[in-house]
N, CA and C of each residue as an Amber inpcrd file, in Angstrom:
protein
   300
  41.0650000 101.2380000  20.4140000  39.6480000 101.4430000  20.6390000
  39.3520000 102.9380000  20.8200000  40.1760000 103.6250000  21.6210000
  39.9450000 105.0530000  21.8670000  40.0440000 105.8810000  20.5920000
  40.9260000 105.4640000  19.6840000  41.1090000 106.1880000  18.4250000
  40.1200000 105.7230000  17.3520000  39.3830000 104.6390000  17.6230000
  38.4230000 104.1220000  16.6620000  39.0510000 103.3450000  15.5220000
  40.3160000 102.8990000  15.7040000  41.0120000 102.1380000  14.6620000
  41.6540000 100.8970000  15.2630000  42.0430000  99.9850000  14.3700000
  42.7530000  98.7730000  14.7730000  43.6110000  98.3170000  13.5990000
  44.5700000  97.4160000  13.8630000  45.3440000  96.8610000  12.7630000
  44.4700000  95.8800000  12.0050000  44.8040000  95.6340000  10.7610000
  44.0540000  94.7000000   9.9270000  44.3190000  93.2830000  10.4380000
  43.3110000  92.5770000  10.9670000  43.5500000  91.2450000  11.5270000
  43.9380000  90.2040000  10.4760000  43.6070000  90.4480000   9.2100000
  43.9660000  89.5000000   8.1540000  45.4040000  89.6840000   7.6800000
  45.8990000  90.9000000   7.7650000  47.2720000  91.2040000   7.3500000
  47.8720000  92.2250000   8.3040000  48.1080000  91.8380000   9.5600000
  48.6410000  92.8060000  10.5210000  50.0620000  93.2210000  10.1360000
  50.3200000  94.5200000  10.1380000  51.6530000  95.0150000   9.8430000
  52.0650000  95.9760000  10.9480000  52.9460000  95.4910000  11.8160000
  53.4870000  96.2800000  12.9100000  54.9990000  96.2110000  12.7720000
  55.6290000  97.3610000  12.6150000  57.0710000  97.4240000  12.4000000
  57.7300000  98.0670000  13.6070000  58.7240000  97.3670000  14.1590000
  59.5110000  97.9210000  15.2490000  60.3440000  99.0570000  14.6810000
  60.2460000 100.2460000  15.2440000  60.9880000 101.3990000  14.7370000
  62.2130000 101.6970000  15.5900000  62.0000000 101.9340000  16.8750000
  63.1480000 102.2540000  17.7340000  62.7970000 102.0180000  19.2020000
  63.8600000 101.9030000  19.9990000  63.7010000 101.7170000  21.4350000
  64.8720000 102.3950000  22.1260000  64.6180000 103.0020000  23.2670000
  65.6910000 103.6610000  24.0150000  65.4650000 103.4800000  25.5140000
  66.5700000 103.4830000  26.2360000  66.5350000 103.4060000  27.6960000
  67.4630000 104.4490000  28.2770000  67.0880000 105.0000000  29.4040000
  67.9470000 105.8890000  30.1800000  68.0230000 105.3010000  31.5780000
  69.2290000 104.9720000  32.0070000  69.4270000 104.4070000  33.3420000
  70.1270000 105.4270000  34.2220000  69.6260000 105.5910000  35.4420000
  70.2460000 106.5000000  36.3950000  71.4870000 105.8860000  37.0180000
  71.5230000 104.5570000  37.0620000  72.6920000 103.8460000  37.5930000
  72.7490000 102.4630000  36.9680000  73.9170000 101.8270000  37.0700000
  74.1220000 100.5390000  36.4120000  74.2510000  99.3670000  37.3760000
  74.2380000  99.6130000  38.6620000  74.4250000  98.5470000  39.6570000
  73.0890000  97.9090000  40.0520000  72.3190000  97.4980000  39.0660000
  70.9790000  96.9490000  39.2890000  70.8780000  95.5780000  38.6310000
  71.2150000  94.5080000  39.3450000  71.1840000  93.1890000  38.7110000
  69.7750000  92.6900000  38.3760000  68.7740000  93.0790000  39.1380000
  67.4090000  92.5740000  38.9260000  66.4590000  93.7150000  38.5770000
  66.5130000  94.1410000  37.3260000  65.6310000  95.2200000  36.8730000
  64.2170000  94.7050000  36.6410000  63.2540000  95.5460000  36.9450000
  61.8590000  95.2650000  36.6310000  61.3840000  96.3620000  35.6950000
  60.5580000  95.9870000  34.7310000  60.0550000  96.9520000  33.7540000
  58.5290000  96.9720000  33.8230000  57.9590000  98.1690000  33.7790000
  56.5000000  98.3100000  33.8380000  56.0610000  99.3630000  32.8260000
  54.9780000  99.0700000  32.1340000  54.4140000 100.0150000  31.1790000
  53.8890000 101.2230000  31.9370000  54.2860000 102.4140000  31.4980000
  53.8860000 103.6340000  32.1860000  52.9270000 104.4950000  31.3560000
  53.1040000 104.4770000  30.0260000  52.2440000 105.3100000  29.1860000
  52.1220000 104.7180000  27.7870000  51.0200000 105.0410000  27.1260000
  50.8100000 104.6350000  25.7350000  50.2610000 105.8270000  24.9660000
  50.6610000 105.9130000  23.7100000  50.1810000 106.9990000  22.8630000
  50.0840000 106.4770000  21.4330000  49.0300000 106.8360000  20.7400000
  48.8540000 106.4320000  19.3480000  48.5120000 107.6590000  18.5260000
  49.3330000 107.9200000  17.5150000  49.0790000 109.0180000  16.5870000
  48.6510000 108.4020000  15.2590000  47.4470000 108.7150000  14.8140000
  46.8880000 108.1260000  13.5950000  46.8800000 109.1620000  12.4800000
  47.3850000 108.7380000  11.3150000  47.3480000 109.5550000  10.1030000
  46.8110000 108.6720000   8.9840000  45.5260000 108.7610000   8.7270000
  44.9070000 107.9140000   7.7050000  44.9720000 106.4510000   8.0980000
  45.5950000 105.6200000   7.2340000  45.7040000 104.1860000   7.5050000
  47.0240000 103.8270000   8.1680000  47.7550000 104.8290000   8.6130000
  49.0340000 104.5830000   9.2910000  48.9780000 105.1480000  10.7030000
  49.8090000 104.5840000  11.5560000  49.8650000 105.0690000  12.9180000
  51.2450000 104.8790000  13.5060000  51.5250000 105.6500000  14.5400000
  52.7720000 105.5060000  15.2850000  52.3950000 105.3230000  16.7520000
  52.7770000 104.1800000  17.3010000  52.4840000 103.8790000  18.7050000
  53.7470000 104.0920000  19.5240000  53.6110000 104.7970000  20.6320000
  54.7340000 105.0150000  21.5410000  54.3790000 104.4400000  22.9100000
  55.2630000 103.5970000  23.4250000  55.0780000 102.9660000  24.7270000
  56.1650000 103.4690000  25.6610000  55.7800000 103.9920000  26.8030000
  56.7400000 104.4660000  27.7940000  56.8530000 103.4610000  28.9290000
  58.0810000 103.2130000  29.3830000  58.3370000 102.2240000  30.4310000
  59.0440000 102.8540000  31.6190000  58.8040000 102.2920000  32.7880000
  59.4930000 102.6750000  34.0180000  60.3630000 101.4950000  34.4240000
  61.6020000 101.7540000  34.7800000  62.5230000 100.7160000  35.2320000
  62.7660000 100.8870000  36.7280000  62.6390000  99.7880000  37.4670000
  62.8720000  99.8270000  38.9080000  63.7640000  98.6630000  39.3220000
  64.3990000  98.8290000  40.4600000  65.2010000  97.7670000  41.0730000
  64.9220000  97.8210000  42.5660000  64.4770000  96.7110000  43.1270000
  64.1160000  96.6420000  44.5440000  63.1090000  97.7360000  44.9040000
  62.1830000  98.0110000  43.9930000  61.1480000  98.9980000  44.2510000
  61.5610000 100.4450000  44.0490000  62.8300000 100.6920000  43.7550000
  63.3290000 102.0530000  43.5590000  63.4240000 102.3710000  42.0670000
  62.9820000 103.5530000  41.6410000  63.1140000 103.9090000  40.2260000
  64.5850000 104.0690000  39.8440000  64.9670000 103.4620000  38.7190000
  66.3620000 103.5510000  38.2660000  66.4700000 103.9850000  36.8050000
  65.3460000 104.2320000  36.1440000  65.4200000 104.6780000  34.7590000
  64.0790000 104.6260000  34.0590000  64.1520000 104.8970000  32.7680000
  62.9530000 104.8990000  31.9400000  63.3110000 104.4640000  30.5340000
  62.2960000 104.1080000  29.7790000  62.5190000 103.6770000  28.4050000
  61.3220000 104.0010000  27.5420000  61.5290000 103.8880000  26.2320000
  60.4560000 104.1420000  25.2800000  60.6460000 103.2500000  24.0640000
  59.5410000 102.8070000  23.4830000  59.5560000 101.9780000  22.2800000
  58.5600000 102.5840000  21.2990000  58.9550000 102.6620000  20.0280000
  58.0870000 103.2060000  18.9900000  57.8300000 102.1370000  17.9390000
  56.5660000 101.9640000  17.5910000  56.1390000 100.9950000  16.5830000
  55.3810000 101.7300000  15.4830000  55.5950000 101.3080000  14.2510000
  54.8630000 101.8570000  13.1160000  53.7740000 100.8530000  12.7390000
  52.5460000 101.3240000  12.6050000  51.4050000 100.4790000  12.2530000
  50.9290000 100.8710000  10.8620000  50.6340000  99.8800000  10.0360000
  50.1640000 100.1600000   8.6830000  48.9010000  99.3510000   8.4040000
  48.0770000  99.8540000   7.5110000  46.8410000  99.1690000   7.1540000
  45.7730000  99.2820000   8.2270000  45.7550000 100.3970000   8.9570000
  44.7390000 100.5740000   9.9960000  43.3530000 100.6100000   9.3650000
  42.3840000 100.1460000  10.1240000  40.9970000 100.1820000   9.6610000
  40.0890000 100.4610000  10.8480000  38.8100000 100.6360000  10.5760000
  37.8490000 100.9490000  11.6350000  37.8430000  99.8450000  12.6930000
  37.6970000 100.2560000  13.9380000  37.7010000  99.3280000  15.0690000
  36.4990000  98.3870000  15.0120000  36.7730000  97.0710000  15.0720000
  35.7390000  96.0340000  15.1030000  36.0820000  95.0710000  16.2400000
  35.3690000  95.1350000  17.3680000  35.7090000  94.3100000  18.5330000
  35.8200000  92.8170000  18.2420000  34.8950000  92.2580000  17.4700000
  34.9210000  90.8080000  17.2000000  36.1480000  90.4120000  16.3870000
  36.4760000  91.1920000  15.3730000  37.6490000  90.8910000  14.5420000
  38.9240000  90.9920000  15.3680000  39.0050000  91.9900000  16.2340000
  40.1920000  92.1550000  17.0720000  40.2990000  91.0230000  18.0880000
  39.1840000  90.5900000  18.6230000  39.1790000  89.4760000  19.5720000
  39.7520000  88.2180000  18.9070000  39.3770000  87.9770000  17.6470000
  39.9170000  86.8350000  16.9090000  41.4230000  86.9310000  16.7300000
  41.9250000  88.1290000  16.4360000  43.3710000  88.3270000  16.2850000
  44.0890000  88.0520000  17.6030000  43.5340000  88.5420000  18.6950000
  44.1390000  88.3240000  20.0140000  44.1620000  86.8330000  20.3430000
  43.0920000  86.1220000  20.0310000  43.0450000  84.6780000  20.2920000
  44.0780000  83.9260000  19.4540000  44.2300000  84.3100000  18.1790000
  45.2510000  83.6700000  17.3320000  46.6480000  83.9400000  17.8740000
  46.9010000  85.1710000  18.2940000  48.2080000  85.5190000  18.8520000
  48.4840000  84.6980000  20.1130000  47.4930000  84.5770000  20.9840000
  47.6650000  83.7880000  22.2100000  47.9890000  82.3370000  21.8710000
  47.3620000  81.7930000  20.8380000  47.6600000  80.4310000  20.4000000
  49.0810000  80.2960000  19.8870000  49.5280000  81.2610000  19.0730000
  50.9070000  81.2450000  18.5620000  51.9050000  81.3260000  19.7160000
  51.6170000  82.2000000  20.6730000  52.5140000  82.3800000  21.8180000
  52.5870000  81.1000000  22.6410000  51.4480000  80.4740000  22.9090000
  51.4230000  79.2320000  23.6890000  52.1980000  78.1310000  22.9740000
  52.0280000  78.0220000  21.6610000  52.7560000  77.0030000  20.8910000
  54.2550000  77.2620000  20.9410000  54.6510000  78.5200000  20.8430000
  56.0720000  78.8730000  20.9060000  56.6500000  78.5170000  22.2750000
  55.9460000  78.9040000  23.3350000  56.4390000  78.6370000  24.6910000
  56.4790000  77.1460000  24.9930000  55.5710000  76.3770000  24.4230000
  55.5620000  74.9270000  24.6300000  56.7790000  74.2780000  23.9880000
  57.2750000  74.8690000  22.9080000  58.4490000  74.3310000  22.2230000
  59.7600000  74.8380000  22.7830000  59.7160000  75.8230000  23.6640000
  60.9470000  76.4270000  24.2090000  61.5470000  75.6010000  25.3180000
């Protein structure tokens, strides 16, 4: 929304590019992950999304991570079209979880 673009809801193309983690220690059986930052770089109809994560254990920071996604077929932001895509995704997710 901030960039004025969105993925094409009729043919969404999001490609996982890479992911990395840095851990300060390894003796953390119950890690928690939280989104810390988001960034989107748009070049025409393509984009690169970077998500930054914070890793904690028992409330203490123990590391960080990052994930990069490549987006293709970007188009002008349309709230109604995006809402429909989100609703379809939620339906797919619910159906998947019901079968798990």
